[in-house]
Short mmCIF file of C-alpha atoms and ligand atoms in Angstrom, two decimals:
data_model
loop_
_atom_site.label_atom_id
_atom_site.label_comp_id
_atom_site.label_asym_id
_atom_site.label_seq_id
_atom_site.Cartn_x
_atom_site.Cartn_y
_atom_site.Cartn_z
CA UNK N 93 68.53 78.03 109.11
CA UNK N 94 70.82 80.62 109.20
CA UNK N 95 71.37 82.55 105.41
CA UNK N 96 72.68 85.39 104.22
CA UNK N 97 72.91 86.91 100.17
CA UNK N 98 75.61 88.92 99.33
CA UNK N 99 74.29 90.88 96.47
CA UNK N 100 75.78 92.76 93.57
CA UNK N 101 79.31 93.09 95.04
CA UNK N 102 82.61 92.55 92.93
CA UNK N 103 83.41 89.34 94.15
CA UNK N 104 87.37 88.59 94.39
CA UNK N 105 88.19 85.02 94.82
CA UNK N 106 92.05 84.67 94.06
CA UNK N 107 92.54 81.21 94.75
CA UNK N 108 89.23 80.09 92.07
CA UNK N 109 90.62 83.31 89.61
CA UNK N 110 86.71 84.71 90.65
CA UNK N 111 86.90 88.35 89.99
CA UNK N 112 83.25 89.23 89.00
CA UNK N 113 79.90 91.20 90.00
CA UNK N 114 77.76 88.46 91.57
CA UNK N 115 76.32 87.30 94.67
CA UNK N 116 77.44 84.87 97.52
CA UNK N 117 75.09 82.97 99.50
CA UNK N 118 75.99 81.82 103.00
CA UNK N 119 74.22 79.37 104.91
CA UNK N 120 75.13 77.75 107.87
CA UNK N 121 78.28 79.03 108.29
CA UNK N 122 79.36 77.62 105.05
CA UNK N 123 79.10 79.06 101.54
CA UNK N 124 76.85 77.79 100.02
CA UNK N 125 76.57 79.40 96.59
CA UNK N 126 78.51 82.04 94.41
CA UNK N 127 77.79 83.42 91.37
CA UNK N 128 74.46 83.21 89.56
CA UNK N 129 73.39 79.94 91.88
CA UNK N 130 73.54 82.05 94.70
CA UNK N 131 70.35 84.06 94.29
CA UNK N 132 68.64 81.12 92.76
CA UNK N 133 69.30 78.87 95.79
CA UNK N 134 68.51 81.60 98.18
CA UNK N 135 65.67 80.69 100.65
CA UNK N 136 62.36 83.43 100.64
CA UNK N 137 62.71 85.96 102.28
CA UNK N 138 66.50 85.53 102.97
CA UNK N 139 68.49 88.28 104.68
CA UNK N 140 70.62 90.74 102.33
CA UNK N 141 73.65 92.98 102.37
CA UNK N 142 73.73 95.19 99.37
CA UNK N 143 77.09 94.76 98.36
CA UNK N 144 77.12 97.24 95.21
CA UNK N 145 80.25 98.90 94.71
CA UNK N 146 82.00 97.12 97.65
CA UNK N 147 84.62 94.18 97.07
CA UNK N 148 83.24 90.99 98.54
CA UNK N 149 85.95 88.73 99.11
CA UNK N 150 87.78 85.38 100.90
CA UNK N 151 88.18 86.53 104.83
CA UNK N 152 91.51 88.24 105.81
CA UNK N 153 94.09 86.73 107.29
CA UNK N 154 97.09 88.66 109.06
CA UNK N 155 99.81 85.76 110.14
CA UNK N 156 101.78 88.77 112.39
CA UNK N 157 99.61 89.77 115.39
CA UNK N 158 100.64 90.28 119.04
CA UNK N 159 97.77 89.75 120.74
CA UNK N 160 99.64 89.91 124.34
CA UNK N 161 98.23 86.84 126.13
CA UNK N 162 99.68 85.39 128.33
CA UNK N 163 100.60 87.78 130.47
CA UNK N 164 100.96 91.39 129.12
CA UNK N 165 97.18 92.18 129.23
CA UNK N 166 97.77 95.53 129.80
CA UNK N 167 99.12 96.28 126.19
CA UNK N 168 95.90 93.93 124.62
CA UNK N 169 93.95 90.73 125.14
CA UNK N 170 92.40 88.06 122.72
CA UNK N 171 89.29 90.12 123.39
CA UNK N 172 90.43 93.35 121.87
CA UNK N 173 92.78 92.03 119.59
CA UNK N 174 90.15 90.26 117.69
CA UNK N 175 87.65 93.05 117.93
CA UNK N 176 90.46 94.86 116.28
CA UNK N 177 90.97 92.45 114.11
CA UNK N 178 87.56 92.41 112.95
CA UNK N 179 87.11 95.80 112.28
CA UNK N 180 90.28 95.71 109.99
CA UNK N 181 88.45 92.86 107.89
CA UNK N 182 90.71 90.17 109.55
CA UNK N 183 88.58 86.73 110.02
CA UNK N 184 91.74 84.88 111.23
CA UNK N 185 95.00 86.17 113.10
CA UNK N 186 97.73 84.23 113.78
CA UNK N 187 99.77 85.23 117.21
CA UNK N 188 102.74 85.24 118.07
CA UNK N 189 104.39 83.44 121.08
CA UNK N 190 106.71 86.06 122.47
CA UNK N 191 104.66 85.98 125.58
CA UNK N 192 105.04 86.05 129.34
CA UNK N 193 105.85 83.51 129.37
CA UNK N 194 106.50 81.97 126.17
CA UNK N 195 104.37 79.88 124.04
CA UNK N 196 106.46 77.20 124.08
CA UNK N 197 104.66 74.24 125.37
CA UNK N 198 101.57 72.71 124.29
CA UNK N 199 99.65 73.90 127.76
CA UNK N 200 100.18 77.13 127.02
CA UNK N 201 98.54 76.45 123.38
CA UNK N 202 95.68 74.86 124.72
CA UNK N 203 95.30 78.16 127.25
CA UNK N 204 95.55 80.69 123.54
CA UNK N 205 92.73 78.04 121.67
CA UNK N 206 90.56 78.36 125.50
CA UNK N 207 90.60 82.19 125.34
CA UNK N 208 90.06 82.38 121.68
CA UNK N 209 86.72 80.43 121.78
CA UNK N 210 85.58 82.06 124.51
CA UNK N 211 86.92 85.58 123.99
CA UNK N 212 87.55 85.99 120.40
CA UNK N 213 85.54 87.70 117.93
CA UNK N 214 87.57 85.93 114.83
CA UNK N 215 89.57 82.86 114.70
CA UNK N 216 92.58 82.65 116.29
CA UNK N 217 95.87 80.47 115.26
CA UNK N 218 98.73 80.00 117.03
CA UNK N 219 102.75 80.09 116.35
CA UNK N 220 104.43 78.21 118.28
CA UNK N 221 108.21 79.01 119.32
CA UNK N 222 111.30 77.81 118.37
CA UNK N 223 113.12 77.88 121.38
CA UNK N 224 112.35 77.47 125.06
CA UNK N 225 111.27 80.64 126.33
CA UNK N 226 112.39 82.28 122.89
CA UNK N 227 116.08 82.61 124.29
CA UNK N 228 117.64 81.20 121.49
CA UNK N 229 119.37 78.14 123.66
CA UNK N 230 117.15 74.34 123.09
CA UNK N 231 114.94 73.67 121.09
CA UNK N 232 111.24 73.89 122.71
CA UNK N 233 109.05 70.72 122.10
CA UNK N 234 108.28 70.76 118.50
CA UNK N 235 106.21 68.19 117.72
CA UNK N 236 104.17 68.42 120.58
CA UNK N 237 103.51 72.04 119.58
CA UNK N 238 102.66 71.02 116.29
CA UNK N 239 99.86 68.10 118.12
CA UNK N 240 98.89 70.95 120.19
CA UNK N 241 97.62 72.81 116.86
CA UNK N 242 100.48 75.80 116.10
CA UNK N 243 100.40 76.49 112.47
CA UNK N 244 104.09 77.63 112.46
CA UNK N 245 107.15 78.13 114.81
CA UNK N 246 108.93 81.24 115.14
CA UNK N 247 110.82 83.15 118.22
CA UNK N 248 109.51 86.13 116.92
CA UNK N 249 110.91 89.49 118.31
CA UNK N 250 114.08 87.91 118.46
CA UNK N 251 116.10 85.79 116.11
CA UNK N 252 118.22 82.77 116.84
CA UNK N 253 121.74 83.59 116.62
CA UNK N 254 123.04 79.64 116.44
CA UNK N 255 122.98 78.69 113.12
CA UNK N 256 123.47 74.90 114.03
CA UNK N 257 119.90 75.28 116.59
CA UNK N 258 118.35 76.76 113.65
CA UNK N 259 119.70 74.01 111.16
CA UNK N 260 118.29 71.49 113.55
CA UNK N 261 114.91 73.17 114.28
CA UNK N 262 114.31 73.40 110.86
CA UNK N 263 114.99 70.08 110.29
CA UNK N 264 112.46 69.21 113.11
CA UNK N 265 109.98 71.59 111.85
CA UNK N 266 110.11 69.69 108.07
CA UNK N 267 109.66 66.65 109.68
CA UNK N 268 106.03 68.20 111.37
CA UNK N 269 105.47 69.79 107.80
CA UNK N 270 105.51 73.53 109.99
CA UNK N 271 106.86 76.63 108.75
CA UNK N 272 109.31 77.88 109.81
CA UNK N 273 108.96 81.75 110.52
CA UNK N 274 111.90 84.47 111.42
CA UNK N 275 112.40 87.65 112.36
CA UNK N 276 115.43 88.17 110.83
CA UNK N 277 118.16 90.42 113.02
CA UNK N 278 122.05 89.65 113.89
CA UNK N 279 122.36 90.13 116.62
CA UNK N 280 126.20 91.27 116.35
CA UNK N 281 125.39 93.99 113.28
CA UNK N 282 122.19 95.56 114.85
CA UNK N 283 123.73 95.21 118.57
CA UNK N 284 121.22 98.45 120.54
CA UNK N 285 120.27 100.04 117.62
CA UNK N 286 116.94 101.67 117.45
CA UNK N 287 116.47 103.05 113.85
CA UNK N 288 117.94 102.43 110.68
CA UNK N 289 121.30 103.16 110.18
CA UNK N 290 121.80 106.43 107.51
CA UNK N 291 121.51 109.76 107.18
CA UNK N 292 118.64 110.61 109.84
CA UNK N 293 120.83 108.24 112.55
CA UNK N 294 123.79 110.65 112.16
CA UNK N 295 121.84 113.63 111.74
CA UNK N 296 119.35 112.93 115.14
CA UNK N 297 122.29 111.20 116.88
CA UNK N 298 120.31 108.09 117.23
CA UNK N 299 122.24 104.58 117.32
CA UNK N 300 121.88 102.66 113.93
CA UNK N 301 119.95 99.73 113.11
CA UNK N 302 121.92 98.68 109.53
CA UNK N 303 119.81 96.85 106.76
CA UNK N 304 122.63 94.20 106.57
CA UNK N 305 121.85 92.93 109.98
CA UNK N 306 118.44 91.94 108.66
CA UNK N 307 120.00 90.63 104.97
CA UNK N 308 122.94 88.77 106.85
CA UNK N 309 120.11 86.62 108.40
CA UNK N 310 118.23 86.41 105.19
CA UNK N 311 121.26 84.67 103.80
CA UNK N 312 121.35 82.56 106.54
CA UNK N 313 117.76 80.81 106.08
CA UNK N 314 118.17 80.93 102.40
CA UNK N 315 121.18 78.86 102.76
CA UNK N 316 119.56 76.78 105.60
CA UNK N 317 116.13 75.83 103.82
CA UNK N 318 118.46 74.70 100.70
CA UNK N 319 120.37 72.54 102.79
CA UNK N 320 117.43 71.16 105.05
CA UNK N 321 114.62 71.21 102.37
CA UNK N 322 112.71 73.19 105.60
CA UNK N 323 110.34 76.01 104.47
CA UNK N 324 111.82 79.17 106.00
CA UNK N 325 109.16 82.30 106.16
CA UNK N 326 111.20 85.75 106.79
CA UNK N 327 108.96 88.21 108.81
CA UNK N 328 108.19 92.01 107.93
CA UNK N 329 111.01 91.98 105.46
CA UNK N 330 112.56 95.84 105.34
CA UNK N 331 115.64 95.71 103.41
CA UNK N 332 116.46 96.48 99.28
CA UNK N 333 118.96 93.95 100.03
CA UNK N 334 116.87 91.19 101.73
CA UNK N 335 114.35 91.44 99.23
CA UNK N 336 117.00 90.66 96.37
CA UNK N 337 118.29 87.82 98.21
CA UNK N 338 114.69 86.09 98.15
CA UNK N 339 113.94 87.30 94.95
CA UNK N 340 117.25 85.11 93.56
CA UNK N 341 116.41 82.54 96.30
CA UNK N 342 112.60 81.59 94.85
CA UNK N 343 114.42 82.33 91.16
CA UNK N 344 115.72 78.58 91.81
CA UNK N 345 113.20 76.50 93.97
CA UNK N 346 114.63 77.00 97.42
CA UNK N 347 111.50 77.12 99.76
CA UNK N 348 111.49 80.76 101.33
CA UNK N 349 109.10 83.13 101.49
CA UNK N 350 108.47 86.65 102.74
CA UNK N 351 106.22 89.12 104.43
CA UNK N 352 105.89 92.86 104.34
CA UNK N 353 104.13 95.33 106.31
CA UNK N 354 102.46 98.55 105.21
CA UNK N 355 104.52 100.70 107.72
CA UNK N 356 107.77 100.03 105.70
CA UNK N 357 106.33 100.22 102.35
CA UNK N 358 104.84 103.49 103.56
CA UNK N 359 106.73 105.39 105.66
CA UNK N 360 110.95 106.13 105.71
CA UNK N 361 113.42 107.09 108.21
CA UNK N 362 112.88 110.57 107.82
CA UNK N 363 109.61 110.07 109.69
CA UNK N 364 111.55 109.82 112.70
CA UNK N 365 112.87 113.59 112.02
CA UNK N 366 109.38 114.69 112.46
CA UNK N 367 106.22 115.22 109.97
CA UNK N 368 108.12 118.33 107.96
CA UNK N 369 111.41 116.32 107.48
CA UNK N 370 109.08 113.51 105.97
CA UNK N 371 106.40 115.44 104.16
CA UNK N 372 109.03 117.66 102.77
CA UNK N 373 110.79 114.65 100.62
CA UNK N 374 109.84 111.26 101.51
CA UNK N 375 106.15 111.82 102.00
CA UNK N 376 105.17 112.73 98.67
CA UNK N 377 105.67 109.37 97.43
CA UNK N 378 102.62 108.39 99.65
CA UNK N 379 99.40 108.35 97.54
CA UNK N 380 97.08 110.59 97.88
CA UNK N 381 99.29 112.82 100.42
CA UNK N 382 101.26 114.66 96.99
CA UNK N 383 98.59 116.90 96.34
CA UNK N 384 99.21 120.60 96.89
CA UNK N 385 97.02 122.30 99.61
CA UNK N 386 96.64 118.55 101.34
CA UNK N 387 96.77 119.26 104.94
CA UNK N 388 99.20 115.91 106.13
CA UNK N 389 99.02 115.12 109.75
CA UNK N 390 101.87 116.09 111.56
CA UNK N 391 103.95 114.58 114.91
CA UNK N 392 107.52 116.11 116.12
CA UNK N 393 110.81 114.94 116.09
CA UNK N 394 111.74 111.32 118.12
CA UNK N 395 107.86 110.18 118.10
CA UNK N 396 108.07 107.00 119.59
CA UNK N 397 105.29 105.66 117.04
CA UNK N 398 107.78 105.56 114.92
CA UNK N 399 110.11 103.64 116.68
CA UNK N 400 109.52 99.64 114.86
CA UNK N 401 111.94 96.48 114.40
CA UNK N 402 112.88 96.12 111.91
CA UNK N 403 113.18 100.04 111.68
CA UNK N 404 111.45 102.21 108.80
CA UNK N 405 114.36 102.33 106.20
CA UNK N 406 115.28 104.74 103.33
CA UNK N 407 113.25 105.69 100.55
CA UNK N 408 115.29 103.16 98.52
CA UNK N 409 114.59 100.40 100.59
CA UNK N 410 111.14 101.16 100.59
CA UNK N 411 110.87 101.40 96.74
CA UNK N 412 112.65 97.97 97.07
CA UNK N 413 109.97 96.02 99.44
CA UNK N 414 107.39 97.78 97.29
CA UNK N 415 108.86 96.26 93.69
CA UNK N 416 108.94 93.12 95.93
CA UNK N 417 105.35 92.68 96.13
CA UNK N 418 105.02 93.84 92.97
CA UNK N 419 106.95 91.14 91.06
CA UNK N 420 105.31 88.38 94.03
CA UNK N 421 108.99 87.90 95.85
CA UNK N 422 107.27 89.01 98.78
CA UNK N 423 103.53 87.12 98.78
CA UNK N 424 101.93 88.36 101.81
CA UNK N 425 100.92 91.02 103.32
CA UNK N 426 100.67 91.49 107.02
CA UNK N 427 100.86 94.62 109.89
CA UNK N 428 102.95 93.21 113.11
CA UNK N 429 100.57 94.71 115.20
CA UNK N 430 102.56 94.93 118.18
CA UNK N 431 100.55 96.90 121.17
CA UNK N 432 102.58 98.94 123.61
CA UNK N 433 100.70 100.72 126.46
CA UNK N 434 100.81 104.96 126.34
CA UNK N 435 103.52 105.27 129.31
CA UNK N 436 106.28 102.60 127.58
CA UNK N 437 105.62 104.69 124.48
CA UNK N 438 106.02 107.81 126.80
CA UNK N 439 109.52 107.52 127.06
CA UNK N 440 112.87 109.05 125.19
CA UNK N 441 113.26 107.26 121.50
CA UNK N 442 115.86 105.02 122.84
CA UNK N 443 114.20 103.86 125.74
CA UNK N 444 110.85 102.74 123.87
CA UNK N 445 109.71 99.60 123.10
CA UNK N 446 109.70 98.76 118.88
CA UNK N 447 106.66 98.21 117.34
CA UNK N 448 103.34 99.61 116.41
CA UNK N 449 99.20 98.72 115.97
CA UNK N 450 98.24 98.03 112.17
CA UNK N 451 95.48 95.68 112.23
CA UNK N 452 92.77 98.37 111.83
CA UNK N 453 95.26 100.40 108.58
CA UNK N 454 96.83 97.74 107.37
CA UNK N 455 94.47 96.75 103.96
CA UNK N 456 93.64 101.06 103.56
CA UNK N 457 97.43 101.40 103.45
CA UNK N 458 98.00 98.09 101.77
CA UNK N 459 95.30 99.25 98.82
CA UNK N 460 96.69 102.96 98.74
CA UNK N 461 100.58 101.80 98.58
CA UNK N 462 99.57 98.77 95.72
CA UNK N 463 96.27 99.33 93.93
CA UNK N 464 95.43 102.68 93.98
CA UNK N 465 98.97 103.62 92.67
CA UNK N 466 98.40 100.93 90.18
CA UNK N 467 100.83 98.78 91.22
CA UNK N 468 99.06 95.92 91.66
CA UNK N 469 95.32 94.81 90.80
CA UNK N 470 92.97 94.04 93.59
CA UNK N 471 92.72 90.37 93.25
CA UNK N 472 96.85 90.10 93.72
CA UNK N 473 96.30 92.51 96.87
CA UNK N 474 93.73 89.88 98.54
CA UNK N 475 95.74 87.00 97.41
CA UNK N 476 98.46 88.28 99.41
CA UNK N 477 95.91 88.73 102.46
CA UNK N 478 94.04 85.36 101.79
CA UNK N 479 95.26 82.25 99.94
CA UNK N 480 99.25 83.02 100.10
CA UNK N 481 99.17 82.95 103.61
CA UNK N 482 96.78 80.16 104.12
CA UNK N 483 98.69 77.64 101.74
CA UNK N 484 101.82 79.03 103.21
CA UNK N 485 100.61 77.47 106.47
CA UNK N 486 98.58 74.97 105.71
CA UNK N 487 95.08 76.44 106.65
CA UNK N 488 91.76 75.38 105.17
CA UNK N 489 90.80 78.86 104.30
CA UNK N 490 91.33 82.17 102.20
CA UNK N 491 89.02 80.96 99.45
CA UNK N 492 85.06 81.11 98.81
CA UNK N 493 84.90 77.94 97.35
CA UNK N 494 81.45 76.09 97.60
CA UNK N 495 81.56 74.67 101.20
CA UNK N 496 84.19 76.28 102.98
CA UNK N 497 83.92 78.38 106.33
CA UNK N 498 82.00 81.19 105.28
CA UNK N 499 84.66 83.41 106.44
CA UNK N 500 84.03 86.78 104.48
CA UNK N 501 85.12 90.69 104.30
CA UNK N 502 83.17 93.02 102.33
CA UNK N 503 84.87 96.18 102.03
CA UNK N 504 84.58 99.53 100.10
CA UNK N 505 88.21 100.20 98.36
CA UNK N 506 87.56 103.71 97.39
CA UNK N 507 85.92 105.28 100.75
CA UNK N 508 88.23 107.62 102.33
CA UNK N 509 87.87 108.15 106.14
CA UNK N 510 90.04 109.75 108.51
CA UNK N 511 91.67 107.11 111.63
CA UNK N 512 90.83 108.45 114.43
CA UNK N 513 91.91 107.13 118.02
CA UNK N 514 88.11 106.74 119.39
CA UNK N 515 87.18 104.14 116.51
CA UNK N 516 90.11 101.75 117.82
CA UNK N 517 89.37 98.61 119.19
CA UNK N 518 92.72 97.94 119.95
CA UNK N 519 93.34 98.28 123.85
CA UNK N 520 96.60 100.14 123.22
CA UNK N 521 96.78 103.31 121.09
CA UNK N 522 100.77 103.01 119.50
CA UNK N 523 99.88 103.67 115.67
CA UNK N 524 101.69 106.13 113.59
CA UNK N 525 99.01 106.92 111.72
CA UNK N 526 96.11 108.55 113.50
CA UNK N 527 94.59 111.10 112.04
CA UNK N 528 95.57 110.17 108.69
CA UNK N 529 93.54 110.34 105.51
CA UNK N 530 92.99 106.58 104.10
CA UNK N 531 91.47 105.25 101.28
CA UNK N 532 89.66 101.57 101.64
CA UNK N 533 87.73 100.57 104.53
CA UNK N 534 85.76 97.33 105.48
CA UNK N 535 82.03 97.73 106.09
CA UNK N 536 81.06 93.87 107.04
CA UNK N 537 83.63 90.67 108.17
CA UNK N 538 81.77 87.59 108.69
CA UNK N 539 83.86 84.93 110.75
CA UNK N 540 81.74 81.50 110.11
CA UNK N 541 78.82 83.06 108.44
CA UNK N 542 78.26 85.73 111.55
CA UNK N 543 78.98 88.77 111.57
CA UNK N 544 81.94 89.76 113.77
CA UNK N 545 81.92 93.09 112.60
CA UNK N 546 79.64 95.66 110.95
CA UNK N 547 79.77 98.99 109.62
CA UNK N 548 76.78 100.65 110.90
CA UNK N 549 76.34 103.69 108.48
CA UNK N 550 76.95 101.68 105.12
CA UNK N 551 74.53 98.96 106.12
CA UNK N 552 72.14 100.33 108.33
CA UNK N 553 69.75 99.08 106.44
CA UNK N 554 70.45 95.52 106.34
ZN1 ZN V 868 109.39 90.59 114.58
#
């Protein structure tokens, strides 16, 4: 028999309104007990992690990961993904299928679930796409994606442009009871832009990326999931505008949902005008960066790590996504960890690929941005990690109820610790935010009772 105790953590179980100090018993890759009947049923002599003053809670789940396979291997693998993944307290991923090639068929789904079992250190789920090789033309095979086990469709990293395709993919995808995911961009508005259209565009000469291309599309599901009944998800939502539209959207019934990411609720557009440009205004905001004397990491002008789509916005906007998880418009939380290789990063601003890493900083700057400015209270942070997205796609998990996976993350949310390049497990190095100063770290993520990933200095004794 395999068992573990969890002892004398604060356990956070949003979906059974748990938040108490207690213990969790796993056995057999299930839990088994929580609360007082955990000790009580524990066998002698029964393996324990000292959980004291660490959160013990429902396992992670981050519904935005590129994890590169098939075919761009170079940038990251199901292997390192997950390992990255599980350092970052994730227990399940979901990836997305703008692959080379697409996934788009159910072979190619079958190939993701192959590599996962034998590669992956957490659970992997897959999103299907939309379209045949995500170009926005016919429809790829939805319902035998859905038979092949996707969780949702989306042509992620691009957007369909045809709003009839979309009105009859989303139609198809009701039918299969899938999601319907989007990365919202029109294509027309945002044309080559590569940041967000403002001040910093005209003042760095950079072509602008305007929040209404993202809104404009935002409209579009909202109006589309009304008409079709079709739940519409909109992906790393950026814009004040976008977030108002959903806001009025949920106000009466229509299914939509949203997702943010920590990079737009913590950094701006002035990030791209180097560290002083940011630190000077926009950086202060940040917590635990305002303090006088605070020595705040620093990158030049046109860093490529902070090149994303949808772009960083104005402080506005990003006081806007953050009142949108405040008030539950936007219910998860999630990083788009998109891996690019050093030498496409390497490149001029304009000839970089978008995107960024975020699965190892995404619940530090998720619980610095939320709960340690007081914005929100731990339990709504992990709901937004945990049961939103799992009932959002239908998974049996995010919860610690009495015989479920015993899919777990312990972590400590007041430890600061310094990212630093040589702890990543992520094959590609593209964050922003090495050699920043975070606060909240995991120590232990158990995927099925095991443990995927350990902190050795907090539990060396275990
Ligand atoms: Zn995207």
């Amino acid at each position: 028999m395999n068992a573990l105790l969890l002892a004398g953590g604060r356990v956070i179980d949003p979906a059974n309104h748990l938040d108490s100090v207690t213990d969790v018993l796993v056995k057999d890759g299930k839990i088994a007990a929580v609360g007082a009947a955990a000790s009580a049923q524990a066998p002698p002599g029964v393996e324990r992690l000292d959980a004291k003053n660490l959160v013990v809670c429902p396992g992670l789940i981050d519904l935005h990961v590129h994890l590169r396979e098939p075919g761009q291997t170079a940038k990251e693998t199901v292997a390192t993904g997950t390992a990255a993944a599980a350092r970052g307290g994730f227990t399940t991923i979901v990836c997305m299928p703008n692959t080379s090639p697409a996934i788009d068929n159910a072979g190619t789904v079958a190939l993701i679930h192959e590599s996962a079992a034998a590669h992956g250190r957490v659970r992997v789920r897959v999103a299907g796409a939309i379209t045949k090789g995500i170009a926005g033309e016919e429809l790829a095979p939805i319902g035998s994606l859905k038979n092949a086990g996707v969780v949702a469709i989306t042509d992620d990293g691009h957007c369909v442009q045809n709003n009839e395709l979309m009105r009859r993919a989303l139609e198809y995808a009701r039918m299969f009871d899938l999601v319907v995911m989007d990365h919202c961009q029109d294509y027309s508005l945002v044309t080559d832009g590569v940041m967000h259209e403002g001040y910093w565009s005209t003042a760095l000469g950079l072509r602008g990326w305007p929040a209404a291309g993202e809104e404009l599309i935002v409209a579009r599901n909202i109006l589309l999931a009304e008409a079709t009944g079709a739940r519409v998800h909109c992906q790393h939502i950026s814009a004040a505008g976008s977030v108002q539209l959903l806001r009025e959207a949920r106000g009466r019934g229509v299914p939509i949902s949203g997702e943010a990411c920590p990079h737009h609720f913590t950094l701006t557009d002035a990030a791209v005008a180097g560290s002083e440009k940011f630190w000077n205004q926009d950086g202060k905001a940040i917590y635990g960066y305002a303090a006088a004397g605070e020595e705040a990491p620093a990158w030049p002008s046109y860093d490529t790590a902070f090149k994303m789509n949808p772009p960083l916005r104005s402080a506005r906007h990003r006081e806007a996504v953050l009142d949108g998880l405040v008030d539950g418009t936007l219910e998860v939380l999630c990083s788009d960890h998109a891996p690019h290789c050093d030498y496409e990063k390497e490149v001029e601003f304009d000839y970089a690929p978008f995107g960024i890493t975020g699965l190892e900083t995404e619940l530090a700057l998720s619980l610095m941005q939320l709960y340690h400015t007081k914005r929100l209270g731990l339990p709504e942070v992990i709901a937004k990690f945990t049961i939103n997205p799992a009932r959002l796609l239908r998974l049996a998990a995010g919860t610690l109820s009495v015989g479920s996976d015993a899919d777990v993350t312990v972590f400590d949310p007041n430890r600061e610790w310094r990212f630093d390049k040589t702890e990543s497990a992520s094959k590609s190095l593209n964050s922003p935010f090495f050699g920043w100063r975070l606060k909240g770290k995991t120590v232990a993520t158990l995927v099925g009772g095991k443990k995927a990933w350990v902190e050795e200095t907090e539990l060396a004794g275990v």
